[in-house]
C-alpha cells in the first residue's frame, strides 16, 4: 500500500519554529532521556505481571527507498529548506533543522534505531478513534496529558519528545500489536510522525496564504486517512530481522536517521542501570 506524508494546515493559528515543539528540553542528554522515558513507560504498560518487561534497542540500516512516503517527505523538506535556510529573519536553530532535514532526504541510506518492548499491552485504541482516553490516542495525538494507565512505548505527555530528538529529522514511525478490551479485538496499527517547522502553503494563491502546523503524519494515500490522520492497519516491516507478529503484543518505534555516535550503547546502558537497577 502507498503511504504519504500529510502536514495539516494551521488555519492561520500557530506557526511553529524550533522552540515551539517541546523538543529542546530533552536535547541536552538525548540517549539518557531516551532510555529513561522508553523503559519507564514500557514498565507502566506491563501485560503479564508475573513476567518481566523486555525492551530491545537495535540499530540497522536500509536504502532510502525503504523510508515510507519518502517522495512526499522530500517535498516538504525542500519547502522547509527553501523558506528557512536563506531567510535572515529566522533563527540559526530553525535553519539548521531545515538544512539537516533536506540533507537527510537526499541520502542513499537510512540509519535506523528500532525500539521494541515485549510483555506490554501495546498501544491499544487504534480501532476506537472516538475514545480519546486510549494509549494510541495518547502517544499519537496527546500533548500535556498524563494518565499513566494509558502508557506504552512512550509518554502521552511531553516525555515522548525524548524520542524525537534522537532523529536528525525529528521523526519516528510507530507500529503496534495490541488488544483492545473495549471492543475485544486485536489491533495492528502503524503511522509516522514528524515534528518539523511550519511552511507557507504554496498551493494557496491568496494574498494571505495559510501555513502548516509543522507536525506531519505518514498515512495511507487516500482522502479519508489524510483528513483524520488515521493509522494503517498493518505492521511496519522496516527491520528484516524482526517479526512483531511472531513476538506477540507490544510496540515498535523506528527512529530514522538515528543520531548515533560511537557511545550511544554506553549511554543507553548506563542510564538503564542507574535509573532502574535500584528499583
PDB file of C-alpha atoms in Angstrom:
ATOM      1  CA  UNK A   1       0.000   0.000   0.000  1.00  0.00           C
ATOM      2  CA  UNK A   2       1.142   3.534  -0.699  1.00  0.00           C
ATOM      3  CA  UNK A   3       1.855   5.936   2.146  1.00  0.00           C
ATOM      4  CA  UNK A   4       2.141   9.704   2.048  1.00  0.00           C
ATOM      5  CA  UNK A   5       3.204  12.404   4.483  1.00  0.00           C
ATOM      6  CA  UNK A   6       0.380  14.742   5.406  1.00  0.00           C
ATOM      7  CA  UNK A   7       1.193  18.084   7.060  1.00  0.00           C
ATOM      8  CA  UNK A   8      -2.123  19.621   8.204  1.00  0.00           C
ATOM      9  CA  UNK A   9      -2.718  23.314   7.750  1.00  0.00           C
ATOM     10  CA  UNK A  10      -2.753  25.612  10.749  1.00  0.00           C
ATOM     11  CA  UNK A  11      -5.879  27.572   9.746  1.00  0.00           C
ATOM     12  CA  UNK A  12      -3.936  30.756  10.475  1.00  0.00           C
ATOM     13  CA  UNK A  13      -3.190  29.775  14.062  1.00  0.00           C
ATOM     14  CA  UNK A  14       0.265  28.921  15.450  1.00  0.00           C
ATOM     15  CA  UNK A  15       3.357  28.976  13.232  1.00  0.00           C
ATOM     16  CA  UNK A  16       5.878  26.509  14.705  1.00  0.00           C
ATOM     17  CA  UNK A  17       9.611  27.049  14.808  1.00  0.00           C
ATOM     18  CA  UNK A  18      12.251  25.035  16.640  1.00  0.00           C
ATOM     19  CA  UNK A  19      11.239  26.372  20.047  1.00  0.00           C
ATOM     20  CA  UNK A  20       7.565  25.522  19.630  1.00  0.00           C
ATOM     21  CA  UNK A  21       7.832  21.747  19.561  1.00  0.00           C
ATOM     22  CA  UNK A  22       8.863  20.929  23.145  1.00  0.00           C
ATOM     23  CA  UNK A  23      11.932  19.017  21.961  1.00  0.00           C
ATOM     24  CA  UNK A  24      14.572  21.427  23.244  1.00  0.00           C
ATOM     25  CA  UNK A  25      14.239  20.384  26.898  1.00  0.00           C
ATOM     26  CA  UNK A  26      15.442  16.855  26.020  1.00  0.00           C
ATOM     27  CA  UNK A  27      18.307  17.743  23.685  1.00  0.00           C
ATOM     28  CA  UNK A  28      20.978  18.037  26.385  1.00  0.00           C
ATOM     29  CA  UNK A  29      21.295  14.300  27.099  1.00  0.00           C
ATOM     30  CA  UNK A  30      19.342  12.621  24.275  1.00  0.00           C
ATOM     31  CA  UNK A  31      20.383   8.999  24.875  1.00  0.00           C
ATOM     32  CA  UNK A  32      19.868   9.172  28.632  1.00  0.00           C
ATOM     33  CA  UNK A  33      16.443  10.746  28.218  1.00  0.00           C
ATOM     34  CA  UNK A  34      15.510   8.196  25.557  1.00  0.00           C
ATOM     35  CA  UNK A  35      16.371   5.223  27.759  1.00  0.00           C
ATOM     36  CA  UNK A  36      14.615   6.654  30.805  1.00  0.00           C
ATOM     37  CA  UNK A  37      11.373   7.600  29.044  1.00  0.00           C
ATOM     38  CA  UNK A  38      11.051   4.454  26.948  1.00  0.00           C
ATOM     39  CA  UNK A  39      11.802   1.957  29.706  1.00  0.00           C
ATOM     40  CA  UNK A  40       9.623   3.646  32.324  1.00  0.00           C
ATOM     41  CA  UNK A  41       6.637   3.809  30.020  1.00  0.00           C
ATOM     42  CA  UNK A  42       7.052   0.203  28.918  1.00  0.00           C
ATOM     43  CA  UNK A  43       7.201  -0.872  32.557  1.00  0.00           C
ATOM     44  CA  UNK A  44       3.987   1.044  33.215  1.00  0.00           C
ATOM     45  CA  UNK A  45       2.315  -0.973  30.449  1.00  0.00           C
ATOM     46  CA  UNK A  46       3.333  -4.455  31.645  1.00  0.00           C
ATOM     47  CA  UNK A  47       0.815  -7.039  30.453  1.00  0.00           C
ATOM     48  CA  UNK A  48       1.618 -10.150  32.499  1.00  0.00           C
ATOM     49  CA  UNK A  49       2.622  -9.068  35.998  1.00  0.00           C
ATOM     50  CA  UNK A  50       4.406 -12.407  36.602  1.00  0.00           C
ATOM     51  CA  UNK A  51       6.807 -11.913  33.692  1.00  0.00           C
ATOM     52  CA  UNK A  52       9.419  -9.216  33.071  1.00  0.00           C
ATOM     53  CA  UNK A  53       9.082  -6.450  30.525  1.00  0.00           C
ATOM     54  CA  UNK A  54      11.833  -6.565  27.912  1.00  0.00           C
ATOM     55  CA  UNK A  55      12.923  -3.512  25.922  1.00  0.00           C
ATOM     56  CA  UNK A  56      15.211  -4.009  22.933  1.00  0.00           C
ATOM     57  CA  UNK A  57      17.282  -1.361  21.114  1.00  0.00           C
ATOM     58  CA  UNK A  58      18.522  -2.473  17.703  1.00  0.00           C
ATOM     59  CA  UNK A  59      20.384  -0.422  15.094  1.00  0.00           C
ATOM     60  CA  UNK A  60      20.178  -1.247  11.374  1.00  0.00           C
ATOM     61  CA  UNK A  61      20.271   0.473   8.003  1.00  0.00           C
ATOM     62  CA  UNK A  62      18.209   0.389   4.817  1.00  0.00           C
ATOM     63  CA  UNK A  63      18.238   2.080   1.422  1.00  0.00           C
ATOM     64  CA  UNK A  64      16.351   5.388   1.401  1.00  0.00           C
ATOM     65  CA  UNK A  65      13.611   3.737  -0.667  1.00  0.00           C
ATOM     66  CA  UNK A  66      12.521   1.857   2.478  1.00  0.00           C
ATOM     67  CA  UNK A  67      11.593   5.132   4.158  1.00  0.00           C
ATOM     68  CA  UNK A  68       7.766   5.230   3.947  1.00  0.00           C
ATOM     69  CA  UNK A  69       6.463   8.136   1.874  1.00  0.00           C
ATOM     70  CA  UNK A  70       9.958   9.412   1.057  1.00  0.00           C
ATOM     71  CA  UNK A  71       8.816  11.390  -2.006  1.00  0.00           C
ATOM     72  CA  UNK A  72       6.230  13.466  -0.132  1.00  0.00           C
ATOM     73  CA  UNK A  73       8.581  13.842   2.841  1.00  0.00           C
ATOM     74  CA  UNK A  74      11.292  15.077   0.484  1.00  0.00           C
ATOM     75  CA  UNK A  75       8.951  17.672  -0.991  1.00  0.00           C
ATOM     76  CA  UNK A  76       8.208  19.045   2.466  1.00  0.00           C
ATOM     77  CA  UNK A  77      11.905  19.053   3.321  1.00  0.00           C
ATOM     78  CA  UNK A  78      12.582  21.018   0.140  1.00  0.00           C
ATOM     79  CA  UNK A  79       9.915  23.580   1.066  1.00  0.00           C
ATOM     80  CA  UNK A  80      11.387  23.998   4.545  1.00  0.00           C
ATOM     81  CA  UNK A  81      14.889  24.427   3.207  1.00  0.00           C
ATOM     82  CA  UNK A  82      13.692  26.910   0.599  1.00  0.00           C
ATOM     83  CA  UNK A  83      11.774  29.005   3.131  1.00  0.00           C
ATOM     84  CA  UNK A  84      14.243  28.903   6.041  1.00  0.00           C
ATOM     85  CA  UNK A  85      17.858  28.343   5.010  1.00  0.00           C
ATOM     86  CA  UNK A  86      18.380  31.728   3.317  1.00  0.00           C
ATOM     87  CA  UNK A  87      15.911  33.773   5.366  1.00  0.00           C
ATOM     88  CA  UNK A  88      17.811  36.318   7.510  1.00  0.00           C
ATOM     89  CA  UNK A  89      14.818  36.735   9.822  1.00  0.00           C
ATOM     90  CA  UNK A  90      14.760  33.167  11.190  1.00  0.00           C
ATOM     91  CA  UNK A  91      16.924  31.689  13.927  1.00  0.00           C
ATOM     92  CA  UNK A  92      20.061  29.650  13.422  1.00  0.00           C
ATOM     93  CA  UNK A  93      18.289  26.696  15.029  1.00  0.00           C
ATOM     94  CA  UNK A  94      15.425  26.828  12.513  1.00  0.00           C
ATOM     95  CA  UNK A  95      17.876  26.998   9.621  1.00  0.00           C
ATOM     96  CA  UNK A  96      19.773  24.001  10.975  1.00  0.00           C
ATOM     97  CA  UNK A  97      16.608  21.901  11.231  1.00  0.00           C
ATOM     98  CA  UNK A  98      15.606  22.801   7.663  1.00  0.00           C
ATOM     99  CA  UNK A  99      19.059  22.109   6.247  1.00  0.00           C
ATOM    100  CA  UNK A 100      19.546  18.834   8.132  1.00  0.00           C
ATOM    101  CA  UNK A 101      16.134  17.542   7.036  1.00  0.00           C
ATOM    102  CA  UNK A 102      16.858  18.364   3.418  1.00  0.00           C
ATOM    103  CA  UNK A 103      20.288  16.706   3.548  1.00  0.00           C
ATOM    104  CA  UNK A 104      18.812  13.582   5.120  1.00  0.00           C
ATOM    105  CA  UNK A 105      16.111  13.283   2.461  1.00  0.00           C
ATOM    106  CA  UNK A 106      18.840  13.239  -0.196  1.00  0.00           C
ATOM    107  CA  UNK A 107      20.838  10.417   1.400  1.00  0.00           C
ATOM    108  CA  UNK A 108      21.026   6.954  -0.162  1.00  0.00           C
ATOM    109  CA  UNK A 109      20.993   5.092   3.170  1.00  0.00           C
ATOM    110  CA  UNK A 110      18.971   5.480   6.369  1.00  0.00           C
ATOM    111  CA  UNK A 111      20.377   4.550   9.767  1.00  0.00           C
ATOM    112  CA  UNK A 112      17.534   3.339  11.980  1.00  0.00           C
ATOM    113  CA  UNK A 113      17.092   2.572  15.648  1.00  0.00           C
ATOM    114  CA  UNK A 114      14.324   0.092  16.436  1.00  0.00           C
ATOM    115  CA  UNK A 115      12.969   0.191  19.981  1.00  0.00           C
ATOM    116  CA  UNK A 116      10.734  -2.765  20.782  1.00  0.00           C
ATOM    117  CA  UNK A 117       9.020  -3.766  24.003  1.00  0.00           C
ATOM    118  CA  UNK A 118       7.703  -7.188  24.943  1.00  0.00           C
ATOM    119  CA  UNK A 119       5.136  -8.308  27.527  1.00  0.00           C
ATOM    120  CA  UNK A 120       3.355  -4.954  27.286  1.00  0.00           C
ATOM    121  CA  UNK A 121      -0.194  -4.071  26.347  1.00  0.00           C
ATOM    122  CA  UNK A 122       0.872  -2.280  23.172  1.00  0.00           C
ATOM    123  CA  UNK A 123      -0.674   0.991  22.068  1.00  0.00           C
ATOM    124  CA  UNK A 124      -4.286  -0.150  22.292  1.00  0.00           C
ATOM    125  CA  UNK A 125      -7.111   2.017  20.928  1.00  0.00           C
ATOM    126  CA  UNK A 126      -6.319   2.468  17.241  1.00  0.00           C
ATOM    127  CA  UNK A 127      -9.659   0.934  16.245  1.00  0.00           C
ATOM    128  CA  UNK A 128     -11.694   3.169  18.567  1.00  0.00           C
ATOM    129  CA  UNK A 129     -10.731   6.706  17.477  1.00  0.00           C
ATOM    130  CA  UNK A 130     -13.875   8.114  19.079  1.00  0.00           C
ATOM    131  CA  UNK A 131     -12.414   7.217  22.504  1.00  0.00           C
ATOM    132  CA  UNK A 132      -9.601   9.600  23.357  1.00  0.00           C
ATOM    133  CA  UNK A 133      -8.535   8.035  26.643  1.00  0.00           C
ATOM    134  CA  UNK A 134      -6.503   5.289  24.982  1.00  0.00           C
ATOM    135  CA  UNK A 135      -2.811   4.506  24.697  1.00  0.00           C
ATOM    136  CA  UNK A 136      -2.905   5.031  20.924  1.00  0.00           C
ATOM    137  CA  UNK A 137      -4.503   8.466  21.119  1.00  0.00           C
ATOM    138  CA  UNK A 138      -2.140   9.474  23.919  1.00  0.00           C
ATOM    139  CA  UNK A 139       1.006   8.650  22.004  1.00  0.00           C
ATOM    140  CA  UNK A 140      -0.078   9.875  18.567  1.00  0.00           C
ATOM    141  CA  UNK A 141      -2.193  12.929  19.398  1.00  0.00           C
ATOM    142  CA  UNK A 142      -1.839  13.694  23.107  1.00  0.00           C
ATOM    143  CA  UNK A 143       0.243  16.584  24.428  1.00  0.00           C
ATOM    144  CA  UNK A 144       0.463  17.599  28.063  1.00  0.00           C
ATOM    145  CA  UNK A 145      -1.954  14.902  29.188  1.00  0.00           C
ATOM    146  CA  UNK A 146      -0.705  12.390  31.722  1.00  0.00           C
ATOM    147  CA  UNK A 147      -2.966   9.459  32.508  1.00  0.00           C
ATOM    148  CA  UNK A 148      -0.403   6.785  33.340  1.00  0.00           C
ATOM    149  CA  UNK A 149      -2.732   3.849  32.821  1.00  0.00           C
ATOM    150  CA  UNK A 150      -2.694   4.511  29.067  1.00  0.00           C
ATOM    151  CA  UNK A 151       1.072   4.423  28.522  1.00  0.00           C
ATOM    152  CA  UNK A 152       3.214   2.081  26.445  1.00  0.00           C
ATOM    153  CA  UNK A 153       6.298   2.658  24.355  1.00  0.00           C
ATOM    154  CA  UNK A 154       6.363   6.375  25.124  1.00  0.00           C
ATOM    155  CA  UNK A 155       4.660   9.019  27.155  1.00  0.00           C
ATOM    156  CA  UNK A 156       1.340  10.593  26.341  1.00  0.00           C
ATOM    157  CA  UNK A 157       2.667  13.872  27.718  1.00  0.00           C
ATOM    158  CA  UNK A 158       5.831  15.788  26.904  1.00  0.00           C
ATOM    159  CA  UNK A 159       8.201  12.910  27.672  1.00  0.00           C
ATOM    160  CA  UNK A 160       7.772  11.361  24.230  1.00  0.00           C
ATOM    161  CA  UNK A 161       9.746  14.297  22.827  1.00  0.00           C
ATOM    162  CA  UNK A 162      12.802  12.475  24.189  1.00  0.00           C
ATOM    163  CA  UNK A 163      12.289  10.050  21.317  1.00  0.00           C
ATOM    164  CA  UNK A 164      12.081  12.640  18.553  1.00  0.00           C
ATOM    165  CA  UNK A 165      15.335  14.404  19.498  1.00  0.00           C
ATOM    166  CA  UNK A 166      17.250  11.223  18.658  1.00  0.00           C
ATOM    167  CA  UNK A 167      16.299  11.526  14.987  1.00  0.00           C
ATOM    168  CA  UNK A 168      18.129  14.026  12.781  1.00  0.00           C
ATOM    169  CA  UNK A 169      14.808  14.730  11.079  1.00  0.00           C
ATOM    170  CA  UNK A 170      12.836  14.791  14.375  1.00  0.00           C
ATOM    171  CA  UNK A 171      10.609  11.947  13.181  1.00  0.00           C
ATOM    172  CA  UNK A 172       9.551   8.464  14.167  1.00  0.00           C
ATOM    173  CA  UNK A 173       7.444   5.578  12.945  1.00  0.00           C
ATOM    174  CA  UNK A 174       5.403   3.520  15.375  1.00  0.00           C
ATOM    175  CA  UNK A 175       3.971   0.053  14.806  1.00  0.00           C
ATOM    176  CA  UNK A 176       1.981  -1.793  17.449  1.00  0.00           C
ATOM    177  CA  UNK A 177       0.210  -5.068  18.158  1.00  0.00           C
ATOM    178  CA  UNK A 178      -2.339  -4.655  20.946  1.00  0.00           C
ATOM    179  CA  UNK A 179      -5.603  -5.944  22.347  1.00  0.00           C
ATOM    180  CA  UNK A 180      -8.465  -3.501  22.819  1.00  0.00           C
ATOM    181  CA  UNK A 181     -10.647  -4.608  25.732  1.00  0.00           C
ATOM    182  CA  UNK A 182     -13.317  -2.059  24.817  1.00  0.00           C
ATOM    183  CA  UNK A 183     -14.289  -3.960  21.667  1.00  0.00           C
ATOM    184  CA  UNK A 184     -12.494  -7.227  22.486  1.00  0.00           C
ATOM    185  CA  UNK A 185     -10.349  -7.193  19.353  1.00  0.00           C
ATOM    186  CA  UNK A 186      -6.713  -7.475  18.418  1.00  0.00           C
ATOM    187  CA  UNK A 187      -5.311  -4.360  16.789  1.00  0.00           C
ATOM    188  CA  UNK A 188      -2.465  -3.830  14.345  1.00  0.00           C
ATOM    189  CA  UNK A 189      -1.620  -0.215  13.577  1.00  0.00           C
ATOM    190  CA  UNK A 190       1.241   1.894  12.274  1.00  0.00           C
ATOM    191  CA  UNK A 191       1.867   5.548  11.465  1.00  0.00           C
ATOM    192  CA  UNK A 192       4.712   8.029  11.048  1.00  0.00           C
ATOM    193  CA  UNK A 193       5.046  11.331  12.923  1.00  0.00           C
ATOM    194  CA  UNK A 194       7.378  14.248  12.203  1.00  0.00           C
ATOM    195  CA  UNK A 195       7.856  17.378  14.322  1.00  0.00           C
ATOM    196  CA  UNK A 196       9.330  19.850  11.887  1.00  0.00           C
ATOM    197  CA  UNK A 197       8.726  23.523  11.054  1.00  0.00           C
ATOM    198  CA  UNK A 198       5.718  25.349   9.672  1.00  0.00           C
ATOM    199  CA  UNK A 199       5.887  26.251   5.985  1.00  0.00           C
ATOM    200  CA  UNK A 200       3.669  28.508   3.892  1.00  0.00           C
ATOM    201  CA  UNK A 201       1.102  26.658   1.816  1.00  0.00           C
ATOM    202  CA  UNK A 202       2.483  27.067  -1.704  1.00  0.00           C
ATOM    203  CA  UNK A 203      -0.832  25.966  -3.231  1.00  0.00           C
ATOM    204  CA  UNK A 204      -2.648  28.906  -1.597  1.00  0.00           C
ATOM    205  CA  UNK A 205      -2.522  31.787  -4.088  1.00  0.00           C
ATOM    206  CA  UNK A 206      -4.449  34.231  -1.912  1.00  0.00           C
ATOM    207  CA  UNK A 207      -2.952  37.439  -0.526  1.00  0.00           C
ATOM    208  CA  UNK A 208      -2.763  35.823   2.928  1.00  0.00           C
ATOM    209  CA  UNK A 209      -1.849  32.154   2.427  1.00  0.00           C
ATOM    210  CA  UNK A 210      -2.174  29.640   5.240  1.00  0.00           C
ATOM    211  CA  UNK A 211       0.754  27.686   6.718  1.00  0.00           C
ATOM    212  CA  UNK A 212       1.199  24.178   8.075  1.00  0.00           C
ATOM    213  CA  UNK A 213       1.214  23.196  11.732  1.00  0.00           C
ATOM    214  CA  UNK A 214       4.744  21.824  11.397  1.00  0.00           C
ATOM    215  CA  UNK A 215       3.733  18.345  12.547  1.00  0.00           C
ATOM    216  CA  UNK A 216       3.155  15.694   9.907  1.00  0.00           C
ATOM    217  CA  UNK A 217       1.727  12.173   9.755  1.00  0.00           C
ATOM    218  CA  UNK A 218       2.643   9.327   7.416  1.00  0.00           C
ATOM    219  CA  UNK A 219      -0.662   7.717   6.466  1.00  0.00           C
ATOM    220  CA  UNK A 220      -2.231   5.800   3.613  1.00  0.00           C
ATOM    221  CA  UNK A 221      -2.584   7.826   0.436  1.00  0.00           C
ATOM    222  CA  UNK A 222      -6.317   8.386   0.460  1.00  0.00           C
ATOM    223  CA  UNK A 223      -8.594  11.287   1.366  1.00  0.00           C
ATOM    224  CA  UNK A 224     -10.061   9.697   4.499  1.00  0.00           C
ATOM    225  CA  UNK A 225      -6.666   8.888   6.036  1.00  0.00           C
ATOM    226  CA  UNK A 226      -5.355  12.366   5.279  1.00  0.00           C
ATOM    227  CA  UNK A 227      -8.444  14.001   6.783  1.00  0.00           C
ATOM    228  CA  UNK A 228      -8.323  12.022  10.037  1.00  0.00           C
ATOM    229  CA  UNK A 229      -4.586  11.206  10.169  1.00  0.00           C
ATOM    230  CA  UNK A 230      -5.733   7.660  10.803  1.00  0.00           C
ATOM    231  CA  UNK A 231      -3.306   4.737  11.155  1.00  0.00           C
ATOM    232  CA  UNK A 232      -2.603   1.998   8.659  1.00  0.00           C
ATOM    233  CA  UNK A 233      -3.890  -1.397   9.796  1.00  0.00           C
ATOM    234  CA  UNK A 234      -0.618  -3.174   9.100  1.00  0.00           C
ATOM    235  CA  UNK A 235       2.793  -3.741  10.658  1.00  0.00           C
ATOM    236  CA  UNK A 236       5.792  -1.750   9.537  1.00  0.00           C
ATOM    237  CA  UNK A 237       8.344  -4.178   8.094  1.00  0.00           C
ATOM    238  CA  UNK A 238      11.437  -1.986   8.138  1.00  0.00           C
ATOM    239  CA  UNK A 239      13.802  -4.308  10.012  1.00  0.00           C
ATOM    240  CA  UNK A 240      14.068  -7.556   8.045  1.00  0.00           C
ATOM    241  CA  UNK A 241      15.478  -9.378  11.082  1.00  0.00           C
ATOM    242  CA  UNK A 242      12.386  -8.755  13.212  1.00  0.00           C
ATOM    243  CA  UNK A 243       8.830 -10.125  13.167  1.00  0.00           C
ATOM    244  CA  UNK A 244       6.449  -8.418  15.605  1.00  0.00           C
ATOM    245  CA  UNK A 245       3.541 -10.741  14.833  1.00  0.00           C
ATOM    246  CA  UNK A 246       5.604 -13.728  15.944  1.00  0.00           C
ATOM    247  CA  UNK A 247       6.711 -11.933  19.121  1.00  0.00           C
ATOM    248  CA  UNK A 248       3.202 -11.063  20.328  1.00  0.00           C
ATOM    249  CA  UNK A 249       1.777  -7.902  21.832  1.00  0.00           C
ATOM    250  CA  UNK A 250       3.978  -4.835  22.129  1.00  0.00           C
ATOM    251  CA  UNK A 251       5.139  -1.690  20.376  1.00  0.00           C
ATOM    252  CA  UNK A 252       7.950  -0.960  17.938  1.00  0.00           C
ATOM    253  CA  UNK A 253       9.308   2.533  17.429  1.00  0.00           C
ATOM    254  CA  UNK A 254      11.572   3.174  14.456  1.00  0.00           C
ATOM    255  CA  UNK A 255      13.811   6.245  14.533  1.00  0.00           C
ATOM    256  CA  UNK A 256      15.021   7.240  11.044  1.00  0.00           C
ATOM    257  CA  UNK A 257      18.410   8.917  10.703  1.00  0.00           C
ATOM    258  CA  UNK A 258      19.226   7.945  14.258  1.00  0.00           C
ATOM    259  CA  UNK A 259      21.691  10.426  15.764  1.00  0.00           C
ATOM    260  CA  UNK A 260      24.044   7.675  16.849  1.00  0.00           C
ATOM    261  CA  UNK A 261      27.665   8.121  17.786  1.00  0.00           C
ATOM    262  CA  UNK A 262      30.123   5.501  18.953  1.00  0.00           C
ATOM    263  CA  UNK A 263      28.998   5.824  22.584  1.00  0.00           C
ATOM    264  CA  UNK A 264      25.218   5.525  22.171  1.00  0.00           C
ATOM    265  CA  UNK A 265      25.109   1.972  23.547  1.00  0.00           C
ATOM    266  CA  UNK A 266      27.110   3.031  26.589  1.00  0.00           C
ATOM    267  CA  UNK A 267      24.791   5.926  27.424  1.00  0.00           C
ATOM    268  CA  UNK A 268      21.647   3.812  26.985  1.00  0.00           C
ATOM    269  CA  UNK A 269      23.089   1.054  29.185  1.00  0.00           C
ATOM    270  CA  UNK A 270      24.375   3.490  31.801  1.00  0.00           C
ATOM    271  CA  UNK A 271      21.036   5.278  32.141  1.00  0.00           C
ATOM    272  CA  UNK A 272      19.172   1.978  32.326  1.00  0.00           C
ATOM    273  CA  UNK A 273      21.381   0.725  35.170  1.00  0.00           C
ATOM    274  CA  UNK A 274      21.404   3.996  37.092  1.00  0.00           C
ATOM    275  CA  UNK A 275      17.667   4.638  36.802  1.00  0.00           C
ATOM    276  CA  UNK A 276      16.178   1.164  37.123  1.00  0.00           C
ATOM    277  CA  UNK A 277      18.553  -1.233  38.902  1.00  0.00           C
ATOM    278  CA  UNK A 278      17.877   0.335  42.351  1.00  0.00           C
ATOM    279  CA  UNK A 279      14.152  -0.183  41.805  1.00  0.00           C
TER     280      UNK A 279
END
